[in-house]
mmCIF file of C-alpha atoms in Angstrom:
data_model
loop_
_atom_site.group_PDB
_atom_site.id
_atom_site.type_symbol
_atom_site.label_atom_id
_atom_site.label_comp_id
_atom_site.label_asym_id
_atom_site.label_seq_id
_atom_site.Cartn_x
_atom_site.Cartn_y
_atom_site.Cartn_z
ATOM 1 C CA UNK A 1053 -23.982 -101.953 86.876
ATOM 2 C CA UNK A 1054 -27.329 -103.838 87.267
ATOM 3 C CA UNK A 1055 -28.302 -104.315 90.709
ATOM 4 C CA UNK A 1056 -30.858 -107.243 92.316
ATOM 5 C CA UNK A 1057 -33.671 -107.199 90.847
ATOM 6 C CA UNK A 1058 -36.717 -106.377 93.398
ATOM 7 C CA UNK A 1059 -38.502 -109.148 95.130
ATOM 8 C CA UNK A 1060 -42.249 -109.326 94.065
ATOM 9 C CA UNK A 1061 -44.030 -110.359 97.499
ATOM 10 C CA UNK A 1062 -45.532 -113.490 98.117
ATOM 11 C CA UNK A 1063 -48.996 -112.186 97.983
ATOM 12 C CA UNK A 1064 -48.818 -110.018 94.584
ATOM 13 C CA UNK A 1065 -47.970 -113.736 93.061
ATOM 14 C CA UNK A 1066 -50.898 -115.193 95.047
ATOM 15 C CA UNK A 1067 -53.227 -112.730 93.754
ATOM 16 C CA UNK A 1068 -51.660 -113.217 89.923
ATOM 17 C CA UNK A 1069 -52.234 -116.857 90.198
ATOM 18 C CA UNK A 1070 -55.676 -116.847 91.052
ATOM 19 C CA UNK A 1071 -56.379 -114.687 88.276
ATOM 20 C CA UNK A 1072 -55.205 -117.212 85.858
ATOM 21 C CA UNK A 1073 -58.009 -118.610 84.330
ATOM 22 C CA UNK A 1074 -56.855 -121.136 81.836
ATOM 23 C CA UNK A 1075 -55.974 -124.441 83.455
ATOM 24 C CA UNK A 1076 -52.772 -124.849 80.283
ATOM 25 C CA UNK A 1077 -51.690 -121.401 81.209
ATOM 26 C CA UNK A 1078 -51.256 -122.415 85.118
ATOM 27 C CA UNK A 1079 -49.394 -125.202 84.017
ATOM 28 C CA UNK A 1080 -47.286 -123.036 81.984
ATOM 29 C CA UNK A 1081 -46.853 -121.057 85.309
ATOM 30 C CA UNK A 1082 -45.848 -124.325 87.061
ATOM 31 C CA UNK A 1083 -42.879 -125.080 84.560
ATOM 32 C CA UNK A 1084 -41.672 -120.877 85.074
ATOM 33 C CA UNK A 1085 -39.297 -121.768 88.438
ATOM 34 C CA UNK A 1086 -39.561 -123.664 91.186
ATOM 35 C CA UNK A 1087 -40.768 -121.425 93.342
ATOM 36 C CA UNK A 1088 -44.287 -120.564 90.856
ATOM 37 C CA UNK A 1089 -44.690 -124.639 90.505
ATOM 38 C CA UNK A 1090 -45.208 -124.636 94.140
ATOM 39 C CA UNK A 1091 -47.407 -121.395 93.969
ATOM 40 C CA UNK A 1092 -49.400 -122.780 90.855
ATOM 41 C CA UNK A 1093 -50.087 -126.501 91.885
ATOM 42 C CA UNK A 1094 -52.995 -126.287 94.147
ATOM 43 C CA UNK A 1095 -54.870 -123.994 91.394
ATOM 44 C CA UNK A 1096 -53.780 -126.122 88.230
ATOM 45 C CA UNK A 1097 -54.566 -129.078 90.087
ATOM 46 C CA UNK A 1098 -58.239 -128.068 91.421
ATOM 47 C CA UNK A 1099 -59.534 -129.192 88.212
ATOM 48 C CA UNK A 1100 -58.618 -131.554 85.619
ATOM 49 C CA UNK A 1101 -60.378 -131.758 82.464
ATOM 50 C CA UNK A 1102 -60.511 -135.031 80.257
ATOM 51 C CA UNK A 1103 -61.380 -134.310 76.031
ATOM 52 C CA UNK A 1104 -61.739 -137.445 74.605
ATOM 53 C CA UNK A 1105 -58.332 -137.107 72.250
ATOM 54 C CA UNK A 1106 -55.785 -139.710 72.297
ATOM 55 C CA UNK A 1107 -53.367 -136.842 73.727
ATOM 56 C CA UNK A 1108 -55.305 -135.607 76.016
ATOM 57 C CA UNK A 1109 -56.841 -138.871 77.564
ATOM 58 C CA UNK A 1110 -53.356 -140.467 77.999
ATOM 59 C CA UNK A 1111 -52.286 -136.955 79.739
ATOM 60 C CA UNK A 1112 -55.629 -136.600 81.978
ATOM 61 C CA UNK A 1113 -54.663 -140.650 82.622
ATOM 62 C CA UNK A 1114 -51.178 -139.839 83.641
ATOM 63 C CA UNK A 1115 -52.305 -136.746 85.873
ATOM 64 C CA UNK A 1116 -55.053 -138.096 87.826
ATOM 65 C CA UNK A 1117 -52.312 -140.496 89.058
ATOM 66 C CA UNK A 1118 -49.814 -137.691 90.338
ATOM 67 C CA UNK A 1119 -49.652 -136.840 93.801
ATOM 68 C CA UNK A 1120 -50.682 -133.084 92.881
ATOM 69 C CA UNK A 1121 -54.099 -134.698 91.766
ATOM 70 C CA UNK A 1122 -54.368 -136.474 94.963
ATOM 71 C CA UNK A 1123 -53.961 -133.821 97.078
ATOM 72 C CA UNK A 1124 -55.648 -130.843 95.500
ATOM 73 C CA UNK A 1125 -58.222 -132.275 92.546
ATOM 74 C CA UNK A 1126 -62.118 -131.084 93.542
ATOM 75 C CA UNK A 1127 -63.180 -131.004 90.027
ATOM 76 C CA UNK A 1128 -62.644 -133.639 87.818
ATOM 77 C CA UNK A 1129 -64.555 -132.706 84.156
ATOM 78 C CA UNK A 1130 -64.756 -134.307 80.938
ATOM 79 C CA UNK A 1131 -65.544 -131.861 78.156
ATOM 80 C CA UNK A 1132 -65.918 -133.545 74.316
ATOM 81 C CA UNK A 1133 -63.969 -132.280 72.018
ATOM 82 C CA UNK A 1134 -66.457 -130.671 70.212
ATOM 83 C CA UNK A 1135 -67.758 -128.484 73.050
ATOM 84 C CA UNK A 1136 -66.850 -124.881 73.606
ATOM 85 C CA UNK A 1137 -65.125 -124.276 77.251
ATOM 86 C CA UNK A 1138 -68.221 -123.850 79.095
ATOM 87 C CA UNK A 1139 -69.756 -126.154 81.770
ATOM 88 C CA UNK A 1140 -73.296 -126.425 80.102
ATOM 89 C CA UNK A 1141 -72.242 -128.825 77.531
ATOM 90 C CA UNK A 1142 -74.656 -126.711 74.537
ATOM 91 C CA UNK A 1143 -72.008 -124.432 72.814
ATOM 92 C CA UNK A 1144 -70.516 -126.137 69.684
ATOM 93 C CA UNK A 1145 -67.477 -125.869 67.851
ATOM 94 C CA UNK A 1146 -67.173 -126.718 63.993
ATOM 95 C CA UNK A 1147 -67.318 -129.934 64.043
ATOM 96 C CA UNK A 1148 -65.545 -130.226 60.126
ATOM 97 C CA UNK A 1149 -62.935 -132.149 61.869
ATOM 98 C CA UNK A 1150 -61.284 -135.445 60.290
ATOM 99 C CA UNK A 1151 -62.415 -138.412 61.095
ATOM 100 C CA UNK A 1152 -60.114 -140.632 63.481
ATOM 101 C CA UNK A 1153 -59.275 -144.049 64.025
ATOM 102 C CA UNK A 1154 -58.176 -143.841 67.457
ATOM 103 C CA UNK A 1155 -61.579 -143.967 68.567
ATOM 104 C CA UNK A 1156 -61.375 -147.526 70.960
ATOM 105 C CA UNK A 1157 -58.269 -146.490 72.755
ATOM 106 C CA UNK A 1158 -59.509 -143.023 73.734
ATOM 107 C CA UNK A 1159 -62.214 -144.718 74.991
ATOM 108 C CA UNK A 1160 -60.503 -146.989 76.698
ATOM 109 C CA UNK A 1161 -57.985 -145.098 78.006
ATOM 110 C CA UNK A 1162 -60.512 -142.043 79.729
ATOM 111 C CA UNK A 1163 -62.592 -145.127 81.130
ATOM 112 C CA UNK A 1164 -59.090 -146.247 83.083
ATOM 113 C CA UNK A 1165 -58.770 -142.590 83.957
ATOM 114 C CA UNK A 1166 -62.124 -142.459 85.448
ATOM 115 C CA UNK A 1167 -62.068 -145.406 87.310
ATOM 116 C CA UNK A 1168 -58.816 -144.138 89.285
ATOM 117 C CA UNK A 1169 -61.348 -141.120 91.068
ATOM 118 C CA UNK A 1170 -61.587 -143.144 94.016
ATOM 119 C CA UNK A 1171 -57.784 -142.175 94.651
ATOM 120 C CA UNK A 1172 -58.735 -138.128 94.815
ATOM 121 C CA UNK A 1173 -59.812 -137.630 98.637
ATOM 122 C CA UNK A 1174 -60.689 -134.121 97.699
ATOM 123 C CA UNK A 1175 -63.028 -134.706 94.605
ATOM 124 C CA UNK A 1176 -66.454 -132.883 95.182
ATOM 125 C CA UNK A 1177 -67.611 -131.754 91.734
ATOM 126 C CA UNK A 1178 -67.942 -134.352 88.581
ATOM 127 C CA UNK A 1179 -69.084 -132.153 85.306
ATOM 128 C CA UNK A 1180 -69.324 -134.952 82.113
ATOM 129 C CA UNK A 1181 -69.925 -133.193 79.127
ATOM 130 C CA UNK A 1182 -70.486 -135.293 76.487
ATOM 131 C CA UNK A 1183 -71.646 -134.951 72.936
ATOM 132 C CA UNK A 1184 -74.197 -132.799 71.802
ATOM 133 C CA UNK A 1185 -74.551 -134.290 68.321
ATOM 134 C CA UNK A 1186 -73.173 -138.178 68.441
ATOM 135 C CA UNK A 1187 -73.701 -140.077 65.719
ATOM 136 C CA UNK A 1188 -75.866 -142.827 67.289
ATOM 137 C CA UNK A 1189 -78.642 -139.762 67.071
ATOM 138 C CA UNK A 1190 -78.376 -140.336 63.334
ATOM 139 C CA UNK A 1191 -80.642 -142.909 61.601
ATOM 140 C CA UNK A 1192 -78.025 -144.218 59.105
ATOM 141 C CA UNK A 1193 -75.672 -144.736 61.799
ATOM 142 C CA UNK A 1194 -73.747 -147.797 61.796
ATOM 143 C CA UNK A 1195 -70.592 -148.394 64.285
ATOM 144 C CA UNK A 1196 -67.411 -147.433 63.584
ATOM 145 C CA UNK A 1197 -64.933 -150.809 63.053
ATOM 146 C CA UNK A 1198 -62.647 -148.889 65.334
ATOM 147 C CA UNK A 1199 -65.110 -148.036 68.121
ATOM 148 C CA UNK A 1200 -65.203 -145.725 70.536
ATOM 149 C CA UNK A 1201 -68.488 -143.815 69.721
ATOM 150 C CA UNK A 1202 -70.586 -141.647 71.646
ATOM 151 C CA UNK A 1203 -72.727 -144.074 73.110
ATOM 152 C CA UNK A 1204 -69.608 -146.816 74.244
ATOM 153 C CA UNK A 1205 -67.829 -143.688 75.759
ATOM 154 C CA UNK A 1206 -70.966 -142.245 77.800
ATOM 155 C CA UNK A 1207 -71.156 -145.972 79.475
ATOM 156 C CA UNK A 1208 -67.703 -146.434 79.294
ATOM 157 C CA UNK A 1209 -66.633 -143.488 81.613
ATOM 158 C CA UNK A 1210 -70.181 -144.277 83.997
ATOM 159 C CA UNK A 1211 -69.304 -147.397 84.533
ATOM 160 C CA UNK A 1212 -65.852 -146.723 85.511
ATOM 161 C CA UNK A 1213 -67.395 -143.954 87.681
ATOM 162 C CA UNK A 1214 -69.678 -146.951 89.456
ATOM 163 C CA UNK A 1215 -66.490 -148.921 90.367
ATOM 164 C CA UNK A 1216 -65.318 -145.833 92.282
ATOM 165 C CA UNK A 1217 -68.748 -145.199 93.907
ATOM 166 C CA UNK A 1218 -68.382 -146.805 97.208
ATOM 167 C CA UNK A 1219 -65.433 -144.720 97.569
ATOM 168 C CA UNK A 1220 -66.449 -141.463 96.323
ATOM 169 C CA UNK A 1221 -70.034 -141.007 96.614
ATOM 170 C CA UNK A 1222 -69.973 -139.743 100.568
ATOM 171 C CA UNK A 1223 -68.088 -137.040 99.550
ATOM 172 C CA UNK A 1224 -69.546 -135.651 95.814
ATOM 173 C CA UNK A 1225 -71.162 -132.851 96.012
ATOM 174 C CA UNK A 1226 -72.198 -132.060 92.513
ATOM 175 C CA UNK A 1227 -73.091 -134.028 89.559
ATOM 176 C CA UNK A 1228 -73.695 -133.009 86.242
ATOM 177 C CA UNK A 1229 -74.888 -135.141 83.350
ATOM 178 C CA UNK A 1230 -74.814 -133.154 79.899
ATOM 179 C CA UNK A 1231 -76.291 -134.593 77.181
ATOM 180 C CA UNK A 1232 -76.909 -138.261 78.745
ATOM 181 C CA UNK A 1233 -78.390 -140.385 74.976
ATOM 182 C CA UNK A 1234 -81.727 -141.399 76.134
ATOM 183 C CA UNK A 1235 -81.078 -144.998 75.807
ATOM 184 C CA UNK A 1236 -81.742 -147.271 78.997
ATOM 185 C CA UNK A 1237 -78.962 -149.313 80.179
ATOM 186 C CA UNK A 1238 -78.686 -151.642 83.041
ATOM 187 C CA UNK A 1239 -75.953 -149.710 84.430
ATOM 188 C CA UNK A 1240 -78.262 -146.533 85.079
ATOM 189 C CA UNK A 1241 -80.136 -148.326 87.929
ATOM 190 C CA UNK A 1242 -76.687 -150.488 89.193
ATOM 191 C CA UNK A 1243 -76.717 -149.811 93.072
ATOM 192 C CA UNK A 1244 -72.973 -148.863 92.392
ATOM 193 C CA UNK A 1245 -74.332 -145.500 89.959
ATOM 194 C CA UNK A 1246 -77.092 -145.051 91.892
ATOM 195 C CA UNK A 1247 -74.643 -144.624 95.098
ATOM 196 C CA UNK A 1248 -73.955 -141.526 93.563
ATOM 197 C CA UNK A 1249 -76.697 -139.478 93.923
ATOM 198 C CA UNK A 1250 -76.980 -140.018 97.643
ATOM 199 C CA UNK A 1251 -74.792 -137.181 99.121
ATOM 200 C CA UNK A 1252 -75.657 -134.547 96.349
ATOM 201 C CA UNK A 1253 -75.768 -130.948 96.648
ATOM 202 C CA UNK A 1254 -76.571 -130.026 93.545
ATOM 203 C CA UNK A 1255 -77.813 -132.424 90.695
ATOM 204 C CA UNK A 1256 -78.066 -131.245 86.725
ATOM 205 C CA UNK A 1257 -79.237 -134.078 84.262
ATOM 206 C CA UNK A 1258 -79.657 -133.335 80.623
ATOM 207 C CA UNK A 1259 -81.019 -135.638 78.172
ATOM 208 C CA UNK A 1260 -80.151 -135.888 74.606
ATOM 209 C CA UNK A 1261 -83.165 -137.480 72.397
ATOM 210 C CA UNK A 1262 -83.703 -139.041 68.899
ATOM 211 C CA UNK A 1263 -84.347 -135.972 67.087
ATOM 212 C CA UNK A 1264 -83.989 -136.840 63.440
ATOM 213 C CA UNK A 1265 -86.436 -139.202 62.992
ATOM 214 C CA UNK A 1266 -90.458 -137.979 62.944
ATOM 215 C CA UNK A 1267 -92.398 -139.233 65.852
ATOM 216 C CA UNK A 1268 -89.279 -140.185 67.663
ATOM 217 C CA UNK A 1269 -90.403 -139.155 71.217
ATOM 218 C CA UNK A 1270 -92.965 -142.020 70.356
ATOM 219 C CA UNK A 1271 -90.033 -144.689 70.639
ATOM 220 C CA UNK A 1272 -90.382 -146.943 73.453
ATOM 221 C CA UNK A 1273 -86.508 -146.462 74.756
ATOM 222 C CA UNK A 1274 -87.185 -143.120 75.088
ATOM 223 C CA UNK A 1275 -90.395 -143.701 76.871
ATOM 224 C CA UNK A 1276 -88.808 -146.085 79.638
ATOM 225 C CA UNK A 1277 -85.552 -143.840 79.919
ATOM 226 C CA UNK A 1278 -87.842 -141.001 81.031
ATOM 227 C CA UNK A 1279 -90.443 -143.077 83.073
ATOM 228 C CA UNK A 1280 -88.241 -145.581 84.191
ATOM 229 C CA UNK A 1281 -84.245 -144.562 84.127
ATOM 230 C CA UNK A 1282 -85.298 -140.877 85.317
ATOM 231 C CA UNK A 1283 -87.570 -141.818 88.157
ATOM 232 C CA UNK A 1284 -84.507 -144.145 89.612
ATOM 233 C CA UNK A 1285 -81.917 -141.346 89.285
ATOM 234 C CA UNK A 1286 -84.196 -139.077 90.989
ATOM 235 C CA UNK A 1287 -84.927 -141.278 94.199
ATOM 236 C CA UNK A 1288 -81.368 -142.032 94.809
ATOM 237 C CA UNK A 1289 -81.021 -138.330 94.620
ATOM 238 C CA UNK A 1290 -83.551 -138.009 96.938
ATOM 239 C CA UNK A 1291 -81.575 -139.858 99.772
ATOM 240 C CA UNK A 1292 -79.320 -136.664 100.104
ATOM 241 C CA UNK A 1293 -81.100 -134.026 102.883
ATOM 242 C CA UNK A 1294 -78.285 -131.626 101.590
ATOM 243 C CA UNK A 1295 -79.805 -131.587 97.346
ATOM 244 C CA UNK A 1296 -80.119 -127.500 97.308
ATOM 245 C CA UNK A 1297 -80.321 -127.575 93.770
ATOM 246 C CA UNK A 1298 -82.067 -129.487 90.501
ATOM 247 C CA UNK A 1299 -81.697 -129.106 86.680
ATOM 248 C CA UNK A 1300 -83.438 -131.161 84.536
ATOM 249 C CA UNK A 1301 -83.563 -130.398 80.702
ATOM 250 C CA UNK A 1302 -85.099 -132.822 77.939
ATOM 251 C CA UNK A 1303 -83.979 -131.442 74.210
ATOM 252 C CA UNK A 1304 -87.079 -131.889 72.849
ATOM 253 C CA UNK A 1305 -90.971 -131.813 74.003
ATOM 254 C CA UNK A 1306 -91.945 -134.760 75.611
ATOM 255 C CA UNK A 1307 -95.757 -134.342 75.313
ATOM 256 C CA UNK A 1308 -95.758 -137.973 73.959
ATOM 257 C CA UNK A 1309 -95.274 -139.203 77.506
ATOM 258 C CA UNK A 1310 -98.324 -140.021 79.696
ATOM 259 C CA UNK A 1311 -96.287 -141.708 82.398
ATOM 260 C CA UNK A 1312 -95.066 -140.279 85.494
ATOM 261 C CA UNK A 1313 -91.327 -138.533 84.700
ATOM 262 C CA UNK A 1314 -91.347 -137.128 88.592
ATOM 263 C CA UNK A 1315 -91.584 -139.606 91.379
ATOM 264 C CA UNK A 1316 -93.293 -138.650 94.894
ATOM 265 C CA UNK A 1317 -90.657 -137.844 96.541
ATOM 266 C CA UNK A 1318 -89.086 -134.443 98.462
ATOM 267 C CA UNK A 1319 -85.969 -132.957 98.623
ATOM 268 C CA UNK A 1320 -86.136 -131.381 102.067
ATOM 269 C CA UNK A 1321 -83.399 -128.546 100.808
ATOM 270 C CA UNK A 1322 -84.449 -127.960 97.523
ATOM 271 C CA UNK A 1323 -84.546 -124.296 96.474
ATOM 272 C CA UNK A 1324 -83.450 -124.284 92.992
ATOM 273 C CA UNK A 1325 -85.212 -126.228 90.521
ATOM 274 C CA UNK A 1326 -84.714 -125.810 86.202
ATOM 275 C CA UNK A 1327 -86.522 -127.823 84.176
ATOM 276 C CA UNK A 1328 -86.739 -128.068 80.039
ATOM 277 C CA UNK A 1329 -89.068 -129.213 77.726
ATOM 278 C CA UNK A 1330 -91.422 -130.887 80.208
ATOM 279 C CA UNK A 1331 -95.134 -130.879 79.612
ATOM 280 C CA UNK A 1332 -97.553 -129.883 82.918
ATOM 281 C CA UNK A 1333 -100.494 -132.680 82.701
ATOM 282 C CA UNK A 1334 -102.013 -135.313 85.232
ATOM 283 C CA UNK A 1335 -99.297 -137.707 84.331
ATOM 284 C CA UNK A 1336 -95.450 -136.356 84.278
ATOM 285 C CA UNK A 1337 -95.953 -135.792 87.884
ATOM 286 C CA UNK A 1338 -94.387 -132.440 87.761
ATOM 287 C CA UNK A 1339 -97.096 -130.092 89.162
ATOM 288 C CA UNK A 1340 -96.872 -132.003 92.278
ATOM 289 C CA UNK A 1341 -93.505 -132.372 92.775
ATOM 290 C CA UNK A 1342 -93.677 -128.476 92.778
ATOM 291 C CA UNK A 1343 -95.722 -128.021 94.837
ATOM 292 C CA UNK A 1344 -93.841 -130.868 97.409
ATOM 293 C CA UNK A 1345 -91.374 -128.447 97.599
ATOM 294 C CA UNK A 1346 -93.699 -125.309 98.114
ATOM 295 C CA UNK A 1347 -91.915 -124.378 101.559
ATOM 296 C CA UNK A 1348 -88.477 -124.303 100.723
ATOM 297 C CA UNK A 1349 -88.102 -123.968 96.449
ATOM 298 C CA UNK A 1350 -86.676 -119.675 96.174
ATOM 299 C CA UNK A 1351 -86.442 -120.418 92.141
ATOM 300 C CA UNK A 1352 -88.005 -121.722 89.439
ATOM 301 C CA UNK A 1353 -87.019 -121.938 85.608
ATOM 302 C CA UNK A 1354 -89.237 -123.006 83.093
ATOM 303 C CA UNK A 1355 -87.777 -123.156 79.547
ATOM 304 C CA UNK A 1356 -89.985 -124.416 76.823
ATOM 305 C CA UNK A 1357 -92.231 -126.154 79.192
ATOM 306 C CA UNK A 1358 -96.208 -126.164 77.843
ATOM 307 C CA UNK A 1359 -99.585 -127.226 79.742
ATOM 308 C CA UNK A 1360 -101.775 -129.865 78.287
ATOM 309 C CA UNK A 1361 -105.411 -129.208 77.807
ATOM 310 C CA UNK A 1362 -108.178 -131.683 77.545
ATOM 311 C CA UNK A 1363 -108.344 -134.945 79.157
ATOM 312 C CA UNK A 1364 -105.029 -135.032 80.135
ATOM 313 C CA UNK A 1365 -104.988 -132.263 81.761
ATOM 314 C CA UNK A 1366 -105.086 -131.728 85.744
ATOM 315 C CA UNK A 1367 -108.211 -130.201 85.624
ATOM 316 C CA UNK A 1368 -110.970 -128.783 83.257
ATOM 317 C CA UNK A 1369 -109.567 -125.147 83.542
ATOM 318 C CA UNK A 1370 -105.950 -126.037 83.729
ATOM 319 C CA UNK A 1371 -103.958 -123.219 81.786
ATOM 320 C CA UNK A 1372 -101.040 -121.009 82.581
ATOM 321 C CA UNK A 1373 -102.992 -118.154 84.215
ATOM 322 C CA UNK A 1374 -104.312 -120.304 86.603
ATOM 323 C CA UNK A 1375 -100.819 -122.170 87.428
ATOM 324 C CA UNK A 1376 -99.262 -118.745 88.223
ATOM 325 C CA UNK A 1377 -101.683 -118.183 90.465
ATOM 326 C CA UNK A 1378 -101.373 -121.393 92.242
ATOM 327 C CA UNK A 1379 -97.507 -120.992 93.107
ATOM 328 C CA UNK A 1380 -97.860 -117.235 93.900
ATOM 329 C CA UNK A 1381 -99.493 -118.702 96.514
ATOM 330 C CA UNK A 1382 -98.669 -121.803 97.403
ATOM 331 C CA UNK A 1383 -94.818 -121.352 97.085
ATOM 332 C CA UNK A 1384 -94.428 -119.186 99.948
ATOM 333 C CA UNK A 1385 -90.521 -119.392 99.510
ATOM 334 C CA UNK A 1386 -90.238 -118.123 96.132
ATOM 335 C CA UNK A 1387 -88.394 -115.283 94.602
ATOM 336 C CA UNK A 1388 -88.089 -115.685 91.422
ATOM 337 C CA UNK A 1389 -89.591 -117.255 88.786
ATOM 338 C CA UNK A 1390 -88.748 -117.732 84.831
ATOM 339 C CA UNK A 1391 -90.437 -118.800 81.974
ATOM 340 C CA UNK A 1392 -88.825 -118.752 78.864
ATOM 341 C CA UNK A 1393 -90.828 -120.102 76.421
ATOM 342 C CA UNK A 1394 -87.965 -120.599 73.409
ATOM 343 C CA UNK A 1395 -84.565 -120.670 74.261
ATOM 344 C CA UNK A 1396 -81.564 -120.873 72.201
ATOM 345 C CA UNK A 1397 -79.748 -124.170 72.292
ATOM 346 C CA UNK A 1398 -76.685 -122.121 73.158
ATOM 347 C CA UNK A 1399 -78.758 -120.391 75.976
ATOM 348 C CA UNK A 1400 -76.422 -120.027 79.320
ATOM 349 C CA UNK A 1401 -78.328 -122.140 81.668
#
């Protein structure tokens, strides 16, 4: 005869919870008993991630509206569904997948989704990773009939995040922009988006440019979404006394641009900053906004970043050499500096 079976204590299934990784597999836990839903929900809840399928948008759409969501969501992330399952938004799957018709109502639907954040009170993390690839990039682009590209779902889901602002922004943390088409767009310098940046800890914008084309970073949309859309982002950001850290990555050399990228402003907690393909000269702005932040940046990470010689440059003898010099001794707070002068595009950042 089989007697009861042995109680596992409370904090054994604690610990085996929180070493579940996979947000499916915890809410494979959940469905288990009753007792492991209750276990599982705060950690299957904590984040909710949004792929812009019609299956998964109408599920993320049904979740965020669950009173689970409401009470434990901190991280709400939208991953495309091309993207591996990191949060840098660089690592590709094959994208031979068919092609879909259902294009407008994802869209549509994740936009609803997004514009329900204001209901989360615990929301402090938003990580949008959207296409590394999307066809608008493409010179013989035309729209799909159906809709729902990569361009209308990047403004589609902002937008809906701008309706929520007033609500959310006080309390977000961290913001992360992956592979933002550099396209200007009145919504970028809204109040209502810019409300955003206000309260930030930790900021990461990454720009995705017109790459196919020769002489591309010529293109005047590029040229006022870096010296224009940038700058305004950056200000807001600016507001927040708390900013610790700042990524910025361009996906291509911007040595075209003679106009200031980095405004004259200071982030009186900055210690982290990573930057991408920006170009040191008397015009970007970015020597100085390094050395703004001399007293209080601990890290610096340049990847693919060049000097400019000649008239551009900040002065006659401008070169790396001399830079490093510079910061060894201006930046009395540093501790570590990187440059990596080529980087993978799957490179962890």
């Amino acid at each position: 005869m089989v007697g009861p079976q042995p109680r596992i204590p409370l904090e054994l299934l604690h610990q085996i919870i929180n070493g579940v990784e996979s947000s499916q597999d915890l809410f494979s836990v959940r469905a288990t008993s009753r007792g492991l839903c209750a276990l599982a929900t705060p950690r299957a809840f904590e984040r909710l991630i949004a792929k812009n399928t019609l299956k998964n948008s109408k599920g993320f759409y049904n979740l965020i509206q669950t009173e689970a969501a409401k009470s434990y969501t901190r991280v709400l992330i939208f991953r495309d569904e091309y993207l591996e399952d990191d949060e840098e938004g660089e690592e590709l799957h094959d994208r031979a997948a068919p092609l879909r018709d259902d294009g407008a109502e994802v869209c549509k639907t994740l936009s609803e989704a997004f514009s329900l954040v204001g209901t989360l009170p615990a929301l402090r993390s938003i990580i949008l990773l959207f296409d590394p690839l999307p066809s608008e990039l493409d010179p013989t682009y035309t729209p799909e009939p159906t809709g729902g590209g990569g361009l209308e779902l990047q403004l589609g889901i902002l937008e809906s995040l701008s309706v929520a602002a007033d609500v959310i922004s006080p309390r977000l943390r961290s913001l992360s922009l992956n592979n933002l088409l550099a396209l200007p767009n009145k919504i970028f310098l809204s109040d209502p988006f810019l409300s955003l940046f206000r309260h930030l800890q930790s900021l990461r914008i990454s720009v995705l440019t017109d790459t196919t084309r020769e002489g591309a970073v010529f293109e005047d949309p590029l040229i006022e979404f870096l010296t224009g859309t940038i700058p305004a982002l950056l200000r807001a950001a600016s507001e927040s006394p708390a900013l610790e850290e700042l990524t910025f990555y361009v996906d291509q050399d911007v040595s075209a641009v003679d106009q200031q990228i980095f405004p004259d402003v200071l982030f009186p907690s900055l210690h982290t900053l990573k930057l991408r393909h920006i170009l040191f000269n008397a015009s970007t702005g970015v020597e100085d906004f390094i050395a703004t932040h001399a007293k209080t940046l601990e890290k610096l990470r340049l990847d693919c970043c060049k000097v400019q010689a000649g008239e551009q440059a900040s002065s006659p003898d401008f070169n790396w050499a001399n830079l490093w010099a510079t910061w060894l001794d201006e930046l009395t707070a540093l501790k570590d500096l990187e440059d990596r002068p080529w980087v993978r595009m799957d490179a962890p950042v």
